[in-house]
């Protein structure tokens, strides 16, 4: 029986608890688990317990980690630093610590600076989420088939990696080992730039004096592209602040492309516009075709009879494990 | 029995045919109809006939409109001008002409210049669509509950308006009368800017040397925000070229917001980022709550347990008819 502490009973922490407790101990590489949950807001931990996401509510950080072999920090990225500082004196030698924050460079730096050499840190980032926040929104299936990035500290023991990898597989996700700086640069493009764009689109249109007349005309296209603007503002802010450099580079790319498009419009350059739309359509279709697997429910995100990605057996990349 | 000619058997033309032929003649304001279809590419018209979207395939534009009381031009916006020129000498006095193009200023100007005074023009734009093009992608339910913009020419007789309004209601959509210039400014923000942004995002990320490593990490958020980049490149190009001024204004707004965001990042201005994300989240949620009705299948576009818009009885705006 392994004891696992989850610090932070928000969407991800509670969903991890649900997934861990739903896993078959005979099948899941983590085996039988006892999950202890803690949240500064005690009501969140109680709600998680009410949803059977955890076996036990801890009243303090100390109580949460006392018997834990594995500690999962599932708080907003800006809160990871103080939590690591608070945890440092409480962790027994040999404890393995991981997190779920959306940026990894800052988090891995804090862990290196703050945690004692007797514990191992393996950064983590499940590529899964939804707009809604809090324990009520949690679902145990959230990680099924999702890529789960792991950025182990250079000092971490092999056993620590194996343990966190077992966690990932037990919740139904697929481990993807990656360097923290690479991780941050990549997710800035495919995750952080998208929510900035989605938010900017809503900001631009809804600030218009004509918004009241425009709004009824907006249909499913607007709905889809604006979906990320409904995400948690605090999480988005924290991600931006801990990934400023990579995100700024992507924002600059985007501005350059918008300026080019504006110039194509001014010049009535049909060929340039053709190339712009055709190349992106082809790139997206090739991306859809390369996707190894849709997560449950994702196929419903497409309109009826929409493009159906093919399902090749596995990812092309060489970094993928399991 | 009314004879209706549809010129252009693409997604919209064929879907209109399906919707018209599926409508109950006892209930639909248009009554019993005989639908004639024409497409420059004869195979498209044959495919539409094979799907029972039309009663009859016409071999020429002349044959298509010979007996028609109502002519629906359903070709890409740049092709509307030559089609209007070709139609002009063929139309019997009293014929009513409408179109389905996504921009209305240019189209209404062409109609005024090219059509004889003996026929009536009422511009139209159903706020419905999907990424796939061609008669194979057509669905008769495409317009159910959708807003259908109508921009009548000042010269059009009241009977012409009534006839086109009956068409809109017969296919399950809701007429929304609007000035062509207003229409173009509004849809530039809620429809054309979105597909430019979606395309620019795919262009930026897929052009990166790291795209091969990034692509597997992209998940449902990227998928939704990039969906519009899979639309018909030629249609997108034509829309851009016929709505250059309005679209350019929106692109400038977006660039300004991205520059502001970049400055907030550089200054580590958490309060500015908070305001940016919070205001847009609130604006989107208020938009979702105000939506009068989801079209069939749209509720599936949201992830499981996602925000559920409330369904007030009707649109707030005063322009809505029926």
Coordinates of C-alpha atoms in Angstrom, one line a residue:
Chain A
X1 CA 0.0 0.0 0.0
X2 CA 1.5 3.3 -1.1
X3 CA 0.5 6.6 0.6
X4 CA 0.1 9.5 -1.8
X5 CA -0.4 13.1 -0.7
X6 CA -2.1 15.5 -3.0
X7 CA -1.6 19.2 -2.1
X8 CA -4.3 21.3 -3.7
X9 CA -7.8 20.0 -4.3
X10 CA -8.6 21.9 -7.4
X11 CA -9.6 20.5 -10.8
X12 CA -6.3 18.6 -11.4
X13 CA -5.6 17.5 -7.8
X14 CA -9.1 16.2 -7.3
X15 CA -9.2 14.6 -10.8
X16 CA -5.9 12.8 -10.0
X17 CA -7.4 11.5 -6.7
X18 CA -10.4 10.2 -8.6
X19 CA -8.3 8.5 -11.2
X20 CA -5.9 7.0 -8.6
X21 CA -8.8 5.6 -6.5
X22 CA -10.6 4.3 -9.6
X23 CA -7.5 2.4 -10.9
X24 CA -7.5 -1.3 -10.5
X25 CA -4.7 -2.1 -7.9
X26 CA -4.1 -5.4 -9.7
X27 CA -3.4 -3.6 -13.0
X28 CA -2.1 -0.1 -12.2
X29 CA 1.7 0.0 -11.8
X30 CA 1.2 2.0 -8.6
X31 CA -0.7 -0.9 -7.0
X32 CA -2.9 -0.2 -4.0
X33 CA -2.9 3.4 -2.8
X34 CA -4.0 5.4 0.1
X35 CA -4.7 9.0 -1.0
X36 CA -4.4 11.9 1.5
X37 CA -5.7 15.3 0.3
X38 CA -4.9 18.7 1.6
X39 CA -6.1 22.2 0.6
X40 CA -5.6 25.6 2.3
X41 CA -9.3 26.0 1.7
X42 CA -10.6 23.2 3.9
X43 CA -13.9 23.2 2.1
X44 CA -12.1 22.1 -1.1
X45 CA -10.6 19.1 0.6
X46 CA -14.0 18.2 2.1
X47 CA -15.6 18.5 -1.3
X48 CA -12.9 16.2 -2.7
X49 CA -13.5 13.7 0.0
X50 CA -17.3 14.0 -0.6
X51 CA -16.6 13.0 -4.2
X52 CA -14.5 10.1 -3.0
X53 CA -11.4 11.5 -4.7
X54 CA -9.3 11.0 -1.5
X55 CA -9.3 8.5 1.3
X56 CA -8.5 11.0 4.0
X57 CA -8.6 14.8 4.5
X58 CA -5.5 16.2 6.1
X59 CA -5.8 19.2 8.4
X60 CA -2.3 20.5 7.8
X61 CA 0.5 20.2 5.2
X62 CA 2.5 18.3 7.8
X63 CA -0.3 15.8 8.4
X64 CA -0.7 15.4 4.7
X65 CA 2.9 14.4 3.9
X66 CA 3.8 12.6 7.2
X67 CA 3.3 9.1 5.8
X68 CA 3.6 9.9 2.0
X69 CA 6.0 8.2 -0.3
X70 CA 4.8 10.4 -3.1
X71 CA 3.7 14.1 -2.8
X72 CA 1.8 15.7 -5.7
X73 CA 1.7 19.5 -5.7
X74 CA -1.4 20.5 -7.5
X75 CA -1.6 24.2 -6.9
X76 CA -1.5 27.2 -9.3
X77 CA 2.1 27.6 -10.6
X78 CA 2.8 30.8 -8.6
X79 CA 1.8 29.0 -5.4
X80 CA 4.2 26.1 -6.0
X81 CA 7.2 28.1 -4.7
X82 CA 5.8 28.8 -1.2
X83 CA 4.4 25.2 -1.0
X84 CA 7.9 23.8 -1.8
X85 CA 9.4 26.1 0.9
X86 CA 6.8 24.9 3.5
X87 CA 7.2 21.3 2.5
X88 CA 11.0 21.3 2.6
X89 CA 11.4 20.7 6.4
X90 CA 8.5 18.3 6.5
X91 CA 9.6 15.6 4.0
X92 CA 11.1 12.3 5.1
X93 CA 14.3 11.3 3.3
X94 CA 13.4 9.3 0.1
X95 CA 10.1 11.1 -0.5
X96 CA 9.4 11.7 -4.1
X97 CA 7.8 15.1 -5.0
X98 CA 6.1 16.0 -8.3
X99 CA 3.8 18.8 -9.5
X100 CA 1.3 19.5 -12.2
X101 CA 2.0 23.1 -13.1
X102 CA 1.8 24.3 -16.8
X103 CA 5.3 25.8 -16.9
X104 CA 8.3 23.8 -15.8
X105 CA 11.4 25.9 -15.9
X106 CA 10.6 28.1 -12.9
X107 CA 9.2 25.2 -10.9
X108 CA 12.2 23.0 -11.5
X109 CA 14.5 25.8 -10.4
X110 CA 12.5 26.4 -7.2
X111 CA 12.6 22.7 -6.4
X112 CA 16.3 22.6 -6.9
X113 CA 16.8 25.6 -4.6
X114 CA 14.3 24.7 -1.9
X115 CA 14.1 21.0 -1.5
X116 CA 16.7 19.0 0.6
X117 CA 19.0 16.7 -1.3
X118 CA 17.4 13.8 0.5
X119 CA 14.2 14.0 -1.5
X120 CA 13.7 13.6 -5.3
X121 CA 11.9 16.0 -7.6
X122 CA 10.3 15.0 -10.9
X123 CA 8.4 17.9 -12.6
X124 CA 5.1 16.9 -14.2
X125 CA 2.5 18.5 -16.5
X126 CA -0.5 16.5 -17.7
X127 CA -1.7 17.8 -21.1
X128 CA -5.3 17.7 -20.0
X129 CA -7.7 20.2 -18.6
X130 CA -11.0 22.0 -19.0
X131 CA -12.3 25.5 -18.5
X132 CA -14.0 24.8 -15.2
X133 CA -12.0 25.0 -12.0
X134 CA -12.4 23.5 -8.5
X135 CA -13.1 20.0 -7.1
X136 CA -16.7 20.0 -8.4
X137 CA -15.4 20.1 -12.0
X138 CA -13.0 17.1 -11.5
X139 CA -13.4 14.0 -13.5
X140 CA -11.4 10.8 -13.1
X141 CA -11.2 10.2 -16.9
X142 CA -9.5 13.6 -17.5
X143 CA -6.1 12.0 -18.1
X144 CA -7.2 9.0 -20.2
X145 CA -4.9 8.8 -23.2
X146 CA -3.4 12.3 -22.5
X147 CA 0.3 13.0 -22.8
X148 CA 1.8 13.7 -19.4
X149 CA 5.1 15.6 -19.6
X150 CA 7.8 14.7 -17.1
X151 CA 10.9 16.9 -16.4
X152 CA 13.0 15.0 -13.8
X153 CA 15.6 16.9 -11.9
X154 CA 19.1 15.8 -12.8
X155 CA 19.7 14.6 -9.2
X156 CA 16.6 12.5 -9.1
X157 CA 17.1 8.7 -8.5
X158 CA 15.9 6.2 -11.1
X159 CA 13.5 4.8 -8.5
X160 CA 11.9 8.3 -8.2
X161 CA 11.4 8.4 -12.0
X162 CA 9.8 4.9 -11.9
X163 CA 7.4 6.0 -9.2
X164 CA 6.2 9.1 -11.0
X165 CA 6.0 7.2 -14.2
X166 CA 3.8 4.6 -12.4
X167 CA 1.6 7.5 -11.3
X168 CA 1.2 8.7 -14.8
X169 CA 0.3 5.2 -16.2
X170 CA -2.0 4.5 -13.2
X171 CA -4.2 7.5 -14.1
X172 CA -4.4 6.5 -17.7
X173 CA -1.9 9.0 -19.2
X174 CA 1.3 8.5 -21.2
X175 CA 4.7 9.7 -19.9
X176 CA 6.6 12.0 -22.2
X177 CA 10.1 12.9 -20.9
X178 CA 11.3 16.4 -21.9
X179 CA 13.7 19.1 -20.9
X180 CA 12.0 21.9 -18.8
X181 CA 13.1 24.7 -21.2
X182 CA 12.0 22.8 -24.3
X183 CA 8.7 22.1 -22.5
X184 CA 8.1 25.7 -21.8
X185 CA 8.9 26.9 -25.3
X186 CA 6.6 24.3 -26.9
X187 CA 3.6 24.7 -24.6
X188 CA 4.0 28.5 -25.0
X189 CA 3.1 27.9 -28.7
X190 CA 0.5 25.2 -28.5
X191 CA -1.2 26.2 -25.3
X192 CA -0.3 29.6 -23.9
X193 CA -0.4 31.6 -27.2
X194 CA -3.8 30.0 -27.9
X195 CA -5.4 31.2 -24.7
X196 CA -3.8 34.7 -25.1
X197 CA -5.3 34.8 -28.7
X198 CA -8.7 33.5 -27.6
X199 CA -8.8 36.1 -24.8
X200 CA -7.6 38.9 -27.1
X201 CA -10.3 38.1 -29.6
X202 CA -13.0 38.3 -26.9
X203 CA -11.5 41.5 -25.6
X204 CA -11.5 43.1 -29.0
X205 CA -15.0 42.2 -30.0
X206 CA -16.7 42.6 -26.7
X207 CA -15.2 46.1 -26.2
X208 CA -16.7 47.3 -29.5
X209 CA -19.6 49.8 -29.2
X210 CA -21.4 47.5 -31.6
X211 CA -21.0 44.4 -29.5
X212 CA -24.6 44.3 -28.5
X213 CA -25.6 44.0 -32.2
X214 CA -22.7 41.7 -33.1
X215 CA -23.1 39.2 -30.3
X216 CA -26.3 37.5 -31.7
X217 CA -24.6 36.9 -35.0
X218 CA -21.7 35.0 -33.4
X219 CA -22.1 31.3 -33.9
X220 CA -20.2 28.1 -33.3
X221 CA -17.0 29.3 -35.0
X222 CA -16.8 32.1 -32.5
X223 CA -17.7 29.8 -29.7
X224 CA -14.9 27.4 -30.4
X225 CA -12.2 29.9 -30.9
X226 CA -13.2 31.8 -27.7
X227 CA -13.5 28.7 -25.5
X228 CA -10.1 29.1 -23.9
X229 CA -11.0 32.6 -22.8
X230 CA -13.3 31.0 -20.3
X231 CA -10.4 29.3 -18.5
X232 CA -9.3 30.3 -15.0
X233 CA -7.9 33.9 -15.1
X234 CA -5.5 33.3 -12.2
X235 CA -4.1 30.2 -13.8
X236 CA -3.6 32.0 -17.1
X237 CA -2.0 35.0 -15.4
X238 CA 0.4 32.7 -13.5
X239 CA 1.4 30.8 -16.6
X240 CA 2.1 34.0 -18.5
X241 CA 4.2 35.3 -15.7
X242 CA 6.3 32.2 -15.4
X243 CA 6.8 31.7 -19.1
X244 CA 7.3 35.3 -20.2
X245 CA 10.2 34.9 -22.6
X246 CA 8.9 32.0 -24.6
X247 CA 5.4 33.5 -24.8
X248 CA 6.7 36.8 -25.9
X249 CA 8.6 35.2 -28.7
X250 CA 5.3 33.5 -29.9
X251 CA 3.3 36.8 -29.5
X252 CA 5.9 38.5 -31.8
X253 CA 5.5 35.7 -34.4
X254 CA 1.8 36.2 -34.3
X255 CA 2.0 40.0 -34.6
X256 CA 4.4 39.6 -37.6
X257 CA 1.9 37.3 -39.3
X258 CA -1.0 39.7 -38.7
X259 CA 1.0 42.5 -40.1
X260 CA 1.7 40.4 -43.2
X261 CA -2.0 39.6 -43.6
X262 CA -2.8 43.2 -43.3
X263 CA -0.3 44.0 -46.1
X264 CA -1.8 41.2 -48.3
X265 CA -5.2 42.8 -47.8
X266 CA -3.9 46.3 -48.6
X267 CA -2.2 44.9 -51.8
X268 CA -5.3 42.7 -52.6
X269 CA -2.7 40.0 -52.9
X270 CA -4.9 36.9 -53.6
X271 CA -1.9 34.6 -54.1
X272 CA -0.4 35.5 -50.7
X273 CA -3.8 34.9 -49.0
X274 CA -4.2 31.6 -50.8
X275 CA -0.9 30.4 -49.5
X276 CA -1.7 31.6 -46.0
X277 CA -5.0 29.7 -45.8
X278 CA -3.9 26.7 -47.8
X279 CA -0.7 26.0 -45.9
X280 CA -2.4 26.3 -42.5
X281 CA -5.3 24.1 -43.5
X282 CA -2.8 21.4 -44.7
X283 CA -0.7 21.8 -41.6
X284 CA -3.7 21.3 -39.3
X285 CA -4.9 18.4 -41.3
X286 CA -1.6 16.7 -41.1
X287 CA -1.6 17.4 -37.3
X288 CA -5.0 15.9 -36.9
X289 CA -4.0 12.8 -38.9
X290 CA -0.9 12.3 -36.8
X291 CA -2.7 12.4 -33.4
X292 CA -2.1 9.1 -31.8
X293 CA -5.4 9.0 -29.9
X294 CA -8.3 11.2 -29.0
X295 CA -9.1 11.4 -25.3
X296 CA -12.6 10.2 -24.3
X297 CA -15.2 12.8 -25.3
X298 CA -12.9 14.7 -27.6
X299 CA -14.5 13.3 -30.7
X300 CA -17.6 15.1 -29.6
X301 CA -15.8 18.4 -29.8
X302 CA -16.0 18.2 -33.6
X303 CA -19.2 19.1 -35.4
X304 CA -21.2 16.2 -36.8
X305 CA -19.5 14.6 -39.8
X306 CA -16.4 16.7 -39.3
X307 CA -12.9 15.7 -40.0
X308 CA -12.2 12.3 -38.4
X309 CA -8.5 11.9 -37.5
X310 CA -7.1 8.6 -38.4
X311 CA -5.7 6.6 -35.4
X312 CA -2.2 5.3 -36.1
X313 CA -1.1 2.9 -33.4
X314 CA 1.4 5.2 -31.8
X315 CA 3.2 8.6 -31.8
X316 CA 6.0 9.1 -34.3
X317 CA 8.3 10.8 -31.8
X318 CA 11.2 9.0 -30.3
X319 CA 10.9 10.4 -26.8
X320 CA 7.6 8.7 -26.0
X321 CA 7.8 6.0 -23.4
X322 CA 5.3 3.2 -22.6
Chain B
X1 CA -45.9 25.1 -56.5
X2 CA -43.0 27.5 -56.4
X3 CA -39.9 26.9 -58.6
X4 CA -36.6 27.8 -56.9
X5 CA -33.3 27.8 -58.7
X6 CA -30.1 27.2 -56.7
X7 CA -27.0 28.3 -58.6
X8 CA -24.0 26.5 -57.0
X9 CA -24.2 23.1 -55.5
X10 CA -21.6 23.5 -52.8
X11 CA -22.1 23.0 -49.1
X12 CA -24.6 25.8 -48.6
X13 CA -26.5 25.4 -51.9
X14 CA -26.9 21.7 -51.5
X15 CA -27.8 22.1 -47.8
X16 CA -30.5 24.7 -48.8
X17 CA -31.9 22.2 -51.3
X18 CA -32.0 19.5 -48.7
X19 CA -33.7 21.8 -46.2
X20 CA -36.2 23.0 -48.7
X21 CA -37.2 19.6 -49.9
X22 CA -37.4 18.3 -46.3
X23 CA -39.7 21.1 -45.2
X24 CA -43.4 20.2 -44.8
X25 CA -45.3 22.0 -47.6
X26 CA -48.3 22.3 -45.2
X27 CA -46.2 24.1 -42.6
X28 CA -43.4 25.9 -44.4
X29 CA -44.3 29.4 -45.5
X30 CA -42.9 28.7 -48.9
X31 CA -45.4 25.9 -49.5
X32 CA -44.7 23.2 -52.1
X33 CA -41.5 23.8 -54.0
X34 CA -39.8 22.4 -57.1
X35 CA -36.0 22.9 -56.8
X36 CA -33.8 23.2 -59.8
X37 CA -30.0 23.0 -59.3
X38 CA -27.2 24.2 -61.4
X39 CA -23.4 24.1 -61.0
X40 CA -20.6 24.9 -63.5
X41 CA -19.2 21.6 -62.4
X42 CA -21.9 19.3 -63.6
X43 CA -20.7 16.5 -61.2
X44 CA -21.6 18.7 -58.2
X45 CA -25.2 19.1 -59.5
X46 CA -25.4 15.4 -60.2
X47 CA -24.1 14.7 -56.6
X48 CA -26.7 17.1 -55.2
X49 CA -29.4 15.3 -57.2
X50 CA -28.1 12.0 -56.0
X51 CA -28.5 13.2 -52.4
X52 CA -32.1 14.3 -53.3
X53 CA -31.2 17.9 -52.5
X54 CA -32.8 19.0 -55.8
X55 CA -35.7 17.8 -58.0
X56 CA -34.0 18.6 -61.3
X57 CA -30.5 19.2 -62.6
X58 CA -30.2 22.1 -65.0
X59 CA -27.6 21.9 -67.8
X60 CA -27.3 25.7 -68.2
X61 CA -27.8 28.8 -66.2
X62 CA -30.6 29.7 -68.6
X63 CA -32.4 26.4 -68.1
X64 CA -32.0 26.7 -64.3
X65 CA -33.7 30.1 -64.0
X66 CA -36.2 29.8 -66.9
X67 CA -39.2 28.9 -64.7
X68 CA -37.9 30.2 -61.3
X69 CA -39.7 32.7 -59.1
X70 CA -36.8 32.7 -56.7
X71 CA -33.1 32.4 -57.7
X72 CA -30.5 31.6 -54.9
X73 CA -26.9 32.3 -55.8
X74 CA -24.8 30.0 -53.7
X75 CA -21.3 30.5 -55.1
X76 CA -18.1 31.8 -53.5
X77 CA -18.4 35.6 -53.0
X78 CA -15.9 36.5 -55.8
X79 CA -18.0 34.4 -58.3
X80 CA -21.2 36.2 -57.4
X81 CA -20.3 39.2 -59.7
X82 CA -19.9 37.1 -63.0
X83 CA -23.0 35.0 -62.1
X84 CA -25.1 38.2 -61.6
X85 CA -23.8 39.5 -65.0
X86 CA -24.7 36.2 -66.7
X87 CA -28.1 36.1 -65.0
X88 CA -29.1 39.6 -65.8
X89 CA -30.4 39.0 -69.4
X90 CA -32.0 35.7 -68.4
X91 CA -34.3 36.7 -65.6
X92 CA -38.0 37.2 -66.2
X93 CA -39.5 40.4 -64.8
X94 CA -40.6 39.9 -61.2
X95 CA -38.0 37.3 -60.4
X96 CA -36.5 37.6 -56.9
X97 CA -32.8 37.0 -56.5
X98 CA -30.9 36.3 -53.3
X99 CA -27.4 35.1 -52.4
X100 CA -25.7 33.5 -49.4
X101 CA -22.2 35.1 -49.5
X102 CA -20.4 36.0 -46.3
X103 CA -19.9 39.6 -47.2
X104 CA -22.8 41.8 -48.3
X105 CA -21.5 45.3 -49.2
X106 CA -19.8 44.3 -52.4
X107 CA -22.5 41.8 -53.4
X108 CA -25.3 44.4 -52.9
X109 CA -23.3 46.9 -55.0
X110 CA -22.9 44.4 -57.8
X111 CA -26.6 43.5 -57.8
X112 CA -27.5 47.2 -58.0
X113 CA -25.2 47.7 -60.9
X114 CA -25.9 44.5 -62.9
X115 CA -29.5 43.4 -62.4
X116 CA -32.3 45.0 -64.4
X117 CA -34.8 47.1 -62.5
X118 CA -37.5 44.5 -63.3
X119 CA -36.1 42.0 -60.8
X120 CA -35.7 42.3 -57.0
X121 CA -32.5 41.6 -55.0
X122 CA -32.4 40.7 -51.3
X123 CA -28.9 39.9 -50.0
X124 CA -28.7 37.0 -47.6
X125 CA -26.2 35.4 -45.3
X126 CA -27.0 32.3 -43.2
X127 CA -24.8 32.3 -40.0
X128 CA -24.2 28.6 -40.4
X129 CA -21.5 26.5 -41.9
X130 CA -18.9 23.8 -41.3
X131 CA -15.3 23.2 -42.4
X132 CA -16.1 20.7 -45.1
X133 CA -17.0 21.9 -48.5
X134 CA -18.9 20.4 -51.4
X135 CA -22.3 18.7 -51.9
X136 CA -21.2 15.6 -50.0
X137 CA -20.8 17.7 -46.8
X138 CA -24.3 19.2 -47.0
X139 CA -26.8 18.6 -44.3
X140 CA -30.4 19.8 -44.3
X141 CA -30.3 20.7 -40.6
X142 CA -27.5 23.2 -41.1
X143 CA -29.8 26.2 -40.8
X144 CA -32.0 25.0 -37.9
X145 CA -32.2 27.8 -35.4
X146 CA -29.4 29.8 -37.1
X147 CA -29.6 33.6 -37.6
X148 CA -30.0 34.4 -41.4
X149 CA -29.0 37.9 -42.2
X150 CA -31.0 39.7 -44.9
X151 CA -29.9 42.9 -46.6
X152 CA -32.6 44.0 -49.0
X153 CA -31.9 46.4 -51.8
X154 CA -33.6 49.7 -51.3
X155 CA -35.5 49.1 -54.5
X156 CA -36.8 45.7 -53.6
X157 CA -40.6 45.3 -53.4
X158 CA -42.3 44.1 -50.2
X159 CA -43.3 40.9 -51.9
X160 CA -39.7 40.1 -52.6
X161 CA -38.8 40.5 -49.0
X162 CA -41.7 38.3 -48.0
X163 CA -40.6 35.6 -50.4
X164 CA -37.0 35.6 -49.1
X165 CA -38.2 35.7 -45.5
X166 CA -40.4 32.6 -46.3
X167 CA -37.3 30.9 -47.7
X168 CA -35.4 31.6 -44.5
X169 CA -38.2 30.3 -42.2
X170 CA -38.8 27.3 -44.5
X171 CA -35.2 26.1 -44.0
X172 CA -35.5 26.5 -40.2
X173 CA -33.5 29.7 -39.8
X174 CA -34.4 33.1 -38.3
X175 CA -34.5 36.3 -40.5
X176 CA -32.3 39.2 -39.2
X177 CA -32.6 42.4 -41.2
X178 CA -29.4 44.5 -41.3
X179 CA -27.6 47.1 -43.3
X180 CA -24.9 45.6 -45.6
X181 CA -22.1 47.8 -44.2
X182 CA -23.1 47.0 -40.6
X183 CA -23.3 43.4 -41.5
X184 CA -19.8 43.4 -42.9
X185 CA -18.3 45.3 -40.0
X186 CA -19.9 42.9 -37.5
X187 CA -19.1 39.6 -39.2
X188 CA -15.5 40.9 -39.7
X189 CA -15.2 40.8 -35.9
X190 CA -17.1 37.7 -35.0
X191 CA -16.3 35.5 -38.0
X192 CA -13.5 36.8 -40.3
X193 CA -11.1 37.9 -37.6
X194 CA -11.5 34.5 -35.9
X195 CA -10.5 32.5 -39.0
X196 CA -7.6 34.8 -39.7
X197 CA -6.4 34.3 -36.0
X198 CA -7.0 30.6 -36.2
X199 CA -5.0 30.4 -39.4
X200 CA -2.2 32.6 -38.1
X201 CA -1.8 30.4 -35.0
X202 CA -1.4 27.3 -37.1
X203 CA 0.9 29.2 -39.4
X204 CA 3.1 30.3 -36.5
X205 CA 3.3 27.0 -34.7
X206 CA 3.6 24.7 -37.7
X207 CA 6.4 26.8 -39.3
X208 CA 8.5 26.4 -36.1
X209 CA 11.6 24.1 -36.4
X210 CA 10.3 22.5 -33.2
X211 CA 6.8 21.7 -34.6
X212 CA 7.5 18.0 -34.9
X213 CA 8.2 17.8 -31.1
X214 CA 5.4 20.3 -30.3
X215 CA 2.7 18.7 -32.3
X216 CA 2.1 15.7 -30.0
X217 CA 1.7 18.0 -27.0
X218 CA -1.1 19.9 -28.6
X219 CA -4.5 18.8 -27.2
X220 CA -8.1 19.8 -27.4
X221 CA -7.5 23.5 -26.6
X222 CA -5.3 23.7 -29.7
X223 CA -7.8 21.7 -31.7
X224 CA -10.7 24.0 -31.0
X225 CA -8.9 27.2 -31.6
X226 CA -7.4 25.9 -34.8
X227 CA -10.7 24.5 -36.2
X228 CA -11.4 27.5 -38.4
X229 CA -8.1 27.1 -40.1
X230 CA -9.5 23.9 -41.7
X231 CA -12.1 26.0 -43.6
X232 CA -12.2 26.4 -47.3
X233 CA -9.1 28.5 -48.3
X234 CA -10.7 30.0 -51.4
X235 CA -13.8 31.0 -49.4
X236 CA -11.6 32.6 -46.7
X237 CA -9.5 34.4 -49.3
X238 CA -12.7 35.8 -51.1
X239 CA -14.2 36.9 -47.8
X240 CA -11.0 38.8 -46.9
X241 CA -10.8 40.5 -50.3
X242 CA -14.4 41.6 -50.3
X243 CA -14.2 42.9 -46.7
X244 CA -10.8 44.4 -46.5
X245 CA -11.5 47.6 -44.7
X246 CA -13.5 46.2 -41.8
X247 CA -11.2 43.2 -41.4
X248 CA -8.1 45.5 -41.4
X249 CA -9.7 47.6 -38.6
X250 CA -10.2 44.4 -36.5
X251 CA -6.7 43.1 -37.2
X252 CA -5.3 46.4 -36.0
X253 CA -7.3 46.1 -32.8
X254 CA -5.9 42.6 -32.3
X255 CA -2.3 43.7 -32.9
X256 CA -2.8 46.6 -30.3
X257 CA -4.1 44.1 -27.7
X258 CA -1.1 41.7 -28.4
X259 CA 1.3 44.6 -28.0
X260 CA -0.4 45.5 -24.7
X261 CA -0.1 41.9 -23.5
X262 CA 3.6 41.8 -24.5
X263 CA 4.1 45.0 -22.4
X264 CA 2.3 43.5 -19.4
X265 CA 4.6 40.5 -19.7
X266 CA 7.7 42.7 -19.9
X267 CA 6.6 44.7 -16.9
X268 CA 5.4 41.6 -15.0
X269 CA 2.2 43.5 -14.5
X270 CA 0.0 40.9 -12.8
X271 CA -2.9 43.3 -12.3
X272 CA -3.1 44.1 -16.1
X273 CA -3.0 40.4 -16.9
X274 CA -5.7 39.7 -14.3
X275 CA -8.0 42.4 -15.9
X276 CA -7.3 41.0 -19.4
X277 CA -8.3 37.5 -18.5
X278 CA -11.1 38.3 -16.1
X279 CA -12.9 40.7 -18.4
X280 CA -12.8 38.4 -21.4
X281 CA -14.0 35.4 -19.3
X282 CA -16.9 37.5 -18.0
X283 CA -17.7 38.8 -21.5
X284 CA -17.7 35.4 -23.0
X285 CA -19.9 34.0 -20.3
X286 CA -22.4 36.8 -20.7
X287 CA -22.4 36.1 -24.4
X288 CA -23.0 32.4 -23.9
X289 CA -25.8 33.2 -21.4
X290 CA -27.5 35.5 -23.9
X291 CA -27.5 33.1 -26.8
X292 CA -31.1 32.5 -27.7
X293 CA -30.7 29.0 -28.8
X294 CA -28.1 26.5 -29.7
X295 CA -28.3 24.9 -33.0
X296 CA -28.7 21.1 -33.1
X297 CA -25.4 19.4 -32.3
X298 CA -23.8 22.6 -30.9
X299 CA -24.2 21.5 -27.3
X300 CA -21.9 18.7 -28.2
X301 CA -19.2 21.1 -29.2
X302 CA -18.5 21.8 -25.5
X303 CA -16.5 19.3 -23.4
X304 CA -18.4 17.1 -21.0
X305 CA -19.9 19.1 -18.1
X306 CA -18.9 22.4 -19.7
X307 CA -20.6 25.7 -19.3
X308 CA -24.3 25.3 -20.2
X309 CA -25.8 28.4 -21.6
X310 CA -29.1 29.3 -20.2
X311 CA -31.9 29.5 -22.8
X312 CA -33.9 32.8 -22.5
X313 CA -36.9 32.8 -24.7
X314 CA -35.6 35.1 -27.3
X315 CA -33.0 37.5 -28.5
X316 CA -32.7 40.8 -26.8
X317 CA -32.2 42.9 -30.0
X318 CA -35.0 44.8 -31.5
X319 CA -34.1 43.9 -35.1
X320 CA -35.1 40.3 -34.9
X321 CA -38.2 39.2 -36.8
X322 CA -40.3 36.1 -36.5

